[in-house]
Amino acid sequence: MKRYLIGFVLGGLLLGYGSAYTDARPVRRGTSAPVMRHKVELIDTLHREIAFARARVYPALVNILVVYRYYDGGRAQRDLAGGSGVIISPDGYVITNYHVAGHTTYIECTLTDGERIEAKDIYDDPLTDISILKLNLSQRANPKAPLHYAVLGNSDDLHVGDFVLAMGNPLMLSSSMTLGIVSNTQRVFTDFTGNRIEQVELDSGQQTGLLTRWIQHDALILPGNSGGPLVNMQGEVVGINELGGNGVGFAIPSNLVRRVFEQVLTHGKVVRGYLGFEPLPVDKLGRKTGTLVAAVIPKSPAAEAGLKPGDVLLSINGVPTNIRFLEQVPLLYQQVTAIKPGTRASLRVLRQGKVLRLHTVVAPMQPYLGHESEVADLGLTVRSITPMMALLNHLPDTNGLMVTGIRPGYPADNSQPKLAVGDVIRAVDGKPTPNLAALEQVVKADKQQGRLVVAYLRQNQSCLSVLRMEKPETSNNDFELPHAWLGVRTEVLTPEIAEVLHVPGTQGFLITEVFPGTNASEAGLRVGDIITSLNGQSLEASRPQDEEMLTHAIENLDVGSRATLGILRGGKPLEIGVTLQASPSSASEVASYQEKTFEFAVRDLTLFDRIERHLPLDQKGVIVTDTTEGGWANIAGLNVDDIILSVNGQPIEDVRSFKRMMSEVVSRKPKVVTLFVHRGALTYFVFIQPDWAHLN
Amino acid sequence: MLNYRYIITNLIGQCVVLTAFAGYIGSAYAQQTPVNASLAAQEPQNPVQLMQTLTPSLVTVKIVYKTQVSAEGQSSTSEGKTETTGVVVSPDGLVMLSTSSYSFDFGGFFGNIGGGGDNSDFKSKTIPTDFKVTVGHDQKDYSAKLVATDTILGLTFIQITDLQGKRLEAVDMSQGTQPALGEKVILFSRLSKGYDYAPYFHITTVCGEIQIPRHAYLLDGAGLPIGLPVYDLNGKPLGILTTLAPTVVETDSGGMGMQIMQRLFSGGGFGQVFLVPAESVNTIIIQAKERAAKLSATASNSSSSGTTAAPPKK
């Protein structure tokens, strides 16, 4: 009976457990398997689509490295930067952002197979933040091999929720890809009131965004992704990534990119029409049609037509201009810019209840900012003035050059009265300077006089300033005055240390280091010696704060004089005489050289340079004392205190041989100048790659 | 009937008391007079006259500098400018000013914050690239070149190069005298261009003396102009004000912020301002004059290529 009972219980338990297990499966019997299968199929499909899209576009991705020029502190400077791009034609056209490739003097593209090819900047369009590059295909290992390129898709077909891939080179890491979805297909940026479109200001000061409704997505992008493609699951480029951060990215729609690219291919540039008014949505007027004219630019085609702020623009050339929401503003700008300059435009407007017809001729759109340049002789940077700059700065016209930076110590900085950023230079020595060429011509002709008189505008005032043509001279020698120096390092012999060394009651200094190659070393001073007197005077040092007593006593003696030291060595007293030499900090007595092409300075090594850096006492080479910020050596990574050991494999002995070597380099103009340097405890290679065609 | 005896007695009594009291006050006054007289002797006879005599040697120096900063194998350079007051130490235009007016040792500072010593990987170096000197209220700016620096006293020496034979008023530290504790001293400086370089004086007291890290004196007051001479009330130079940093730095357990505060208020790290005696300063000035003469001779002999040749050894 008992056995049956146990069996019954065990069986029941097993049955119950089995039943429970069956019930734990996620879906009810008859519906769970298909749902699971469907999910797995979806994931597989996504994998396949990603693989497909990747295969179509990834090989066309390029890693872009640039040397770009910027203006800061009154001078032109260079720096390295990088970003991404995508090849969109078989003959090597590359699309990237203007803020990646604009203002560059050198562009190098690395393909996904590792091949490096230089590229040329064909066209910059700051308004859309697009640049078009052309690869120098003759540099390919096999110039005839077909080039993989991507296809521009139709960005208007995108929907919120669509999967997209962001491809690029985040943080300058080699090519990578992230997945996200489209969050918004019509993103615009507004001011904090939400009533007005705000453009995005690029590093160069240019503004972008008037024509752009960004594709907002959540595929992770980081600095370095700029200019890289946003790709749909069909393997088409639907956007060019431009901005991002905190998990959100913004891409320029491919349809906008296509319009820029096609214009450049066809006409060599982008030509846009311009009317000259600022639109606002009519929503707050209670209207559903039309565009509120918020401002009319003076002397613009719109002003010539008689358009006034407050008018409601109903159509242009019969095409309705309806803006209810800010997201529609870029569409109106696209409509206006698409009109060919020089053609007539008919504007239908509503003014105080009446419909009017206004007529004008569309003008070409002008750049927002003028070109910036350096005037090196004066130590300032200037920008040519565009109509928009003249308007915003209340200038009478576009004549002249606006000062954008002044270099410390240079003629403009020493002007009397002082020139300032924002001043508009209109003439020099009585000669008009409406543009950069005129200014450079006058400066070149008149600088030998030693003095220039500059006429400039400042806030409606016509002023004069006198510039003395003197520039600062950099000397990279060390000017430290020499002091008498013993050539050893010491520590105070405290009572405790004296006890340990079995010389209780002794006061003085324990030698902790004797510098090799010095008079102290030659005189026979040793580590462990105790200096108890100097020239017969006891050194009553026994506390840590007495540390400088010996140094000061030595400094009060003359360089070259003989110091007699009372020494305790192994408990036995003796006297050692040492001829004092000059302190190691003074390096003014060595040869130096200013390398002007690559903008850095060097000097000969001193004995103390070698001692300090633990180098052999016969170490040859030259030590770098200065690298100009933004200079070729500086951006190649040459550091102050580097010791140059060889140039292009040729060992360097001293400044004389270095100067000779650099002259040869400048005349031969190799693609790469290789410096082998000693840095810290190790050696290092510095590769200078100057753009010989655009050295400055 | 009046009690004339009482009145007279009291009147005499009152006179005696008043006389005694007057005598007491008089004697007390008489005792004070010698002290006041000695104090009066310490007050400058005419600080305005001293200012007129001594401030022509004070010049305004505009400095353009380049700062090189390196850390972890990378370096960068930036340019800047500043203005300070210097003092002419030689009539041919040798000017002395404080190095700290344009240079700050970031590397040493961070090294000290880290526990002492210049072992920080963070290094900075400031190189002055241009000097312009304004003498008094002159409109003209004179060009000047760097000739010497002295790290120990924190001094920089520049030589005006276009005086064209003009001689300047100079301070002569070789005629200096030793300061004494408790002595009143006077020092001068100039305001900036916006105030037309107006000179001003400041009278203070020698309130301390140190032997470590070197012999110097502490003056009462804060914000004293560094790199400029200090005089006794008769106009004799006593020395110059400069910063002296202690060589022994105690490591604190507090955080960096606390250490910075402690350094600032105790004089460690940045260094405290002291009056270094004229004798010590004069030694450096003599060396600077010799260097200026040597550089002037070398400049006229150097080649026109980009190389600066090593000057011939004596």
mmCIF file of C-alpha atoms in Angstrom, chain A residues 55-221:
data_model
loop_
_atom_site.group_PDB
_atom_site.id
_atom_site.type_symbol
_atom_site.label_atom_id
_atom_site.label_comp_id
_atom_site.label_asym_id
_atom_site.label_seq_id
_atom_site.Cartn_x
_atom_site.Cartn_y
_atom_site.Cartn_z
ATOM 1 C CA ALA A 55 27.615 46.410 -49.545
ATOM 2 C CA ARG A 56 26.269 49.121 -51.848
ATOM 3 C CA VAL A 57 27.648 52.161 -50.008
ATOM 4 C CA TYR A 58 30.394 51.167 -47.587
ATOM 5 C CA PRO A 59 33.063 50.642 -50.264
ATOM 6 C CA ALA A 60 32.376 54.185 -51.448
ATOM 7 C CA LEU A 61 33.057 55.689 -48.015
ATOM 8 C CA VAL A 62 36.175 57.834 -47.654
ATOM 9 C CA ASN A 63 38.075 58.991 -44.615
ATOM 10 C CA ILE A 64 39.070 62.591 -45.221
ATOM 11 C CA LEU A 65 42.152 64.186 -43.683
ATOM 12 C CA VAL A 66 42.706 67.877 -44.354
ATOM 13 C CA VAL A 67 45.135 70.639 -43.623
ATOM 14 C CA TYR A 68 42.919 73.630 -43.308
ATOM 15 C CA ARG A 69 43.579 77.300 -42.925
ATOM 16 C CA TYR A 70 41.880 79.469 -40.389
ATOM 17 C CA TYR A 71 42.367 82.970 -39.135
ATOM 18 C CA ASP A 72 42.907 83.707 -35.507
ATOM 19 C CA GLY A 73 44.833 86.259 -33.507
ATOM 20 C CA GLY A 74 45.481 88.361 -36.573
ATOM 21 C CA ARG A 75 47.237 85.702 -38.591
ATOM 22 C CA ALA A 76 46.589 82.755 -40.832
ATOM 23 C CA GLN A 77 47.138 79.467 -39.103
ATOM 24 C CA ARG A 78 46.970 75.860 -40.143
ATOM 25 C CA ASP A 79 45.703 72.771 -38.444
ATOM 26 C CA LEU A 80 44.761 69.211 -39.153
ATOM 27 C CA ALA A 81 41.181 68.018 -39.207
ATOM 28 C CA GLY A 82 39.213 65.112 -40.506
ATOM 29 C CA GLY A 83 35.824 63.929 -41.498
ATOM 30 C CA SER A 84 34.006 61.627 -43.850
ATOM 31 C CA GLY A 85 32.790 61.658 -47.399
ATOM 32 C CA VAL A 86 31.220 59.434 -50.021
ATOM 33 C CA ILE A 87 32.164 58.820 -53.665
ATOM 34 C CA ILE A 88 29.117 59.419 -55.843
ATOM 35 C CA SER A 89 30.457 59.026 -59.349
ATOM 36 C CA PRO A 90 32.717 56.578 -61.182
ATOM 37 C CA ASP A 91 35.155 59.362 -62.030
ATOM 38 C CA GLY A 92 35.799 60.132 -58.402
ATOM 39 C CA TYR A 93 33.559 62.983 -57.256
ATOM 40 C CA VAL A 94 33.193 62.995 -53.484
ATOM 41 C CA ILE A 95 30.519 64.695 -51.417
ATOM 42 C CA THR A 96 31.352 65.954 -47.952
ATOM 43 C CA ASN A 97 30.556 68.905 -45.712
ATOM 44 C CA TYR A 98 31.900 72.373 -46.376
ATOM 45 C CA HIS A 99 32.908 72.581 -42.720
ATOM 46 C CA VAL A 100 35.153 69.550 -43.358
ATOM 47 C CA ALA A 101 36.739 70.490 -46.671
ATOM 48 C CA GLY A 102 36.298 74.232 -47.047
ATOM 49 C CA HIS A 103 39.371 76.484 -46.579
ATOM 50 C CA THR A 104 41.719 73.568 -46.981
ATOM 51 C CA THR A 105 45.133 73.592 -48.558
ATOM 52 C CA TYR A 106 45.537 69.832 -48.645
ATOM 53 C CA ILE A 107 43.027 66.977 -48.761
ATOM 54 C CA GLU A 108 43.794 63.288 -48.503
ATOM 55 C CA CYS A 109 41.103 60.640 -48.850
ATOM 56 C CA THR A 110 41.570 57.119 -47.579
ATOM 57 C CA LEU A 111 39.331 54.531 -49.207
ATOM 58 C CA THR A 112 37.933 51.596 -47.279
ATOM 59 C CA ASP A 113 40.572 49.329 -48.822
ATOM 60 C CA GLY A 114 43.262 51.535 -47.296
ATOM 61 C CA GLU A 115 44.307 53.259 -50.492
ATOM 62 C CA ARG A 116 45.232 56.942 -49.970
ATOM 63 C CA ILE A 117 44.493 59.458 -52.701
ATOM 64 C CA GLU A 118 44.797 63.216 -52.696
ATOM 65 C CA ALA A 119 41.713 65.178 -53.639
ATOM 66 C CA LYS A 120 40.987 68.636 -54.885
ATOM 67 C CA ASP A 121 38.248 70.873 -53.559
ATOM 68 C CA ILE A 122 36.106 71.603 -56.627
ATOM 69 C CA TYR A 123 33.346 73.673 -55.050
ATOM 70 C CA ASP A 124 32.250 74.913 -51.652
ATOM 71 C CA ASP A 125 28.648 75.779 -50.878
ATOM 72 C CA PRO A 126 28.466 77.143 -47.325
ATOM 73 C CA LEU A 127 24.713 77.797 -47.590
ATOM 74 C CA THR A 128 24.052 74.057 -47.696
ATOM 75 C CA ASP A 129 27.334 73.078 -45.974
ATOM 76 C CA ILE A 130 28.274 70.922 -48.932
ATOM 77 C CA SER A 131 31.663 70.613 -50.612
ATOM 78 C CA ILE A 132 32.415 68.684 -53.746
ATOM 79 C CA LEU A 133 35.830 67.096 -54.100
ATOM 80 C CA LYS A 134 37.506 65.274 -56.950
ATOM 81 C CA LEU A 135 39.866 62.401 -56.292
ATOM 82 C CA ASN A 136 43.176 62.424 -58.111
ATOM 83 C CA LEU A 137 42.683 58.973 -59.581
ATOM 84 C CA SER A 138 46.107 59.007 -61.218
ATOM 85 C CA GLN A 139 47.527 58.376 -57.757
ATOM 86 C CA ARG A 140 45.754 55.012 -57.517
ATOM 87 C CA ALA A 141 47.865 51.921 -57.579
ATOM 88 C CA ASN A 142 45.736 50.842 -60.561
ATOM 89 C CA PRO A 143 44.180 53.992 -62.060
ATOM 90 C CA LYS A 144 42.057 51.961 -64.454
ATOM 91 C CA ALA A 145 40.438 49.796 -61.822
ATOM 92 C CA PRO A 146 36.730 50.640 -61.444
ATOM 93 C CA LEU A 147 35.949 52.907 -58.548
ATOM 94 C CA HIS A 148 33.105 51.921 -56.288
ATOM 95 C CA TYR A 149 30.589 54.718 -55.928
ATOM 96 C CA ALA A 150 27.265 55.221 -54.181
ATOM 97 C CA VAL A 151 23.955 56.400 -55.617
ATOM 98 C CA LEU A 152 21.994 59.380 -54.344
ATOM 99 C CA GLY A 153 18.470 58.298 -53.381
ATOM 100 C CA ASN A 154 15.249 60.299 -53.098
ATOM 101 C CA SER A 155 15.164 61.867 -49.648
ATOM 102 C CA ASP A 156 11.514 62.849 -50.153
ATOM 103 C CA ASP A 157 10.601 59.163 -49.928
ATOM 104 C CA LEU A 158 11.820 58.879 -46.360
ATOM 105 C CA HIS A 159 9.313 58.372 -43.558
ATOM 106 C CA VAL A 160 9.586 58.675 -39.836
ATOM 107 C CA GLY A 161 10.499 55.250 -38.512
ATOM 108 C CA ASP A 162 12.498 54.140 -41.541
ATOM 109 C CA PHE A 163 15.735 52.379 -40.725
ATOM 110 C CA VAL A 164 18.863 54.284 -41.763
ATOM 111 C CA LEU A 165 22.596 53.673 -41.507
ATOM 112 C CA ALA A 166 25.136 56.374 -40.692
ATOM 113 C CA MET A 167 28.532 55.593 -42.179
ATOM 114 C CA GLY A 168 31.673 57.490 -41.475
ATOM 115 C CA ASN A 169 34.795 57.906 -39.395
ATOM 116 C CA PRO A 170 33.772 59.001 -35.903
ATOM 117 C CA LEU A 171 36.614 60.350 -33.779
ATOM 118 C CA MET A 172 38.905 59.725 -36.775
ATOM 119 C CA LEU A 173 38.595 56.012 -36.208
ATOM 120 C CA SER A 174 38.533 54.032 -39.406
ATOM 121 C CA SER A 175 35.244 53.487 -41.157
ATOM 122 C CA SER A 176 32.289 52.443 -39.077
ATOM 123 C CA MET A 177 28.561 52.182 -39.318
ATOM 124 C CA THR A 178 25.665 52.728 -36.935
ATOM 125 C CA LEU A 179 21.954 51.928 -37.240
ATOM 126 C CA GLY A 180 19.023 54.120 -36.337
ATOM 127 C CA ILE A 181 15.632 55.268 -37.485
ATOM 128 C CA VAL A 182 14.412 58.493 -39.029
ATOM 129 C CA SER A 183 12.968 60.661 -36.289
ATOM 130 C CA ASN A 184 11.856 63.645 -38.358
ATOM 131 C CA THR A 185 12.141 64.421 -42.063
ATOM 132 C CA GLN A 186 11.563 68.174 -41.812
ATOM 133 C CA ARG A 187 13.731 69.378 -38.961
ATOM 134 C CA VAL A 188 14.448 73.111 -38.789
ATOM 135 C CA PHE A 189 16.066 75.082 -35.991
ATOM 136 C CA THR A 190 14.294 77.999 -34.388
ATOM 137 C CA ASP A 191 15.014 80.704 -31.870
ATOM 138 C CA PHE A 192 13.953 80.121 -28.289
ATOM 139 C CA THR A 193 10.546 81.662 -28.941
ATOM 140 C CA GLY A 194 9.925 79.201 -31.736
ATOM 141 C CA ASN A 195 8.811 82.023 -33.993
ATOM 142 C CA ARG A 196 11.790 82.343 -36.273
ATOM 143 C CA ILE A 197 14.107 80.101 -38.251
ATOM 144 C CA GLU A 198 17.672 80.195 -36.983
ATOM 145 C CA GLN A 199 20.565 79.279 -39.200
ATOM 146 C CA VAL A 200 23.464 77.204 -37.950
ATOM 147 C CA GLU A 201 26.763 79.070 -37.720
ATOM 148 C CA LEU A 202 29.779 77.150 -38.937
ATOM 149 C CA ASP A 203 33.274 77.559 -37.493
ATOM 150 C CA SER A 204 34.242 79.847 -40.350
ATOM 151 C CA GLY A 205 31.428 82.227 -39.475
ATOM 152 C CA GLN A 206 29.342 81.181 -42.458
ATOM 153 C CA GLN A 207 25.679 80.427 -41.899
ATOM 154 C CA THR A 208 23.817 77.412 -43.157
ATOM 155 C CA GLY A 209 20.237 76.230 -42.975
ATOM 156 C CA LEU A 210 18.071 78.602 -44.998
ATOM 157 C CA LEU A 211 17.408 75.953 -47.610
ATOM 158 C CA THR A 212 17.674 72.890 -45.404
ATOM 159 C CA ARG A 213 15.082 70.721 -43.730
ATOM 160 C CA TRP A 214 17.312 68.253 -41.981
ATOM 161 C CA ILE A 215 16.655 64.569 -41.688
ATOM 162 C CA GLN A 216 16.743 63.955 -37.970
ATOM 163 C CA HIS A 217 17.691 60.413 -36.941
ATOM 164 C CA ASP A 218 19.078 58.504 -34.003
ATOM 165 C CA ALA A 219 21.903 56.550 -35.641
ATOM 166 C CA LEU A 220 24.835 57.484 -33.424
ATOM 167 C CA ILE A 221 27.177 60.016 -35.024
#
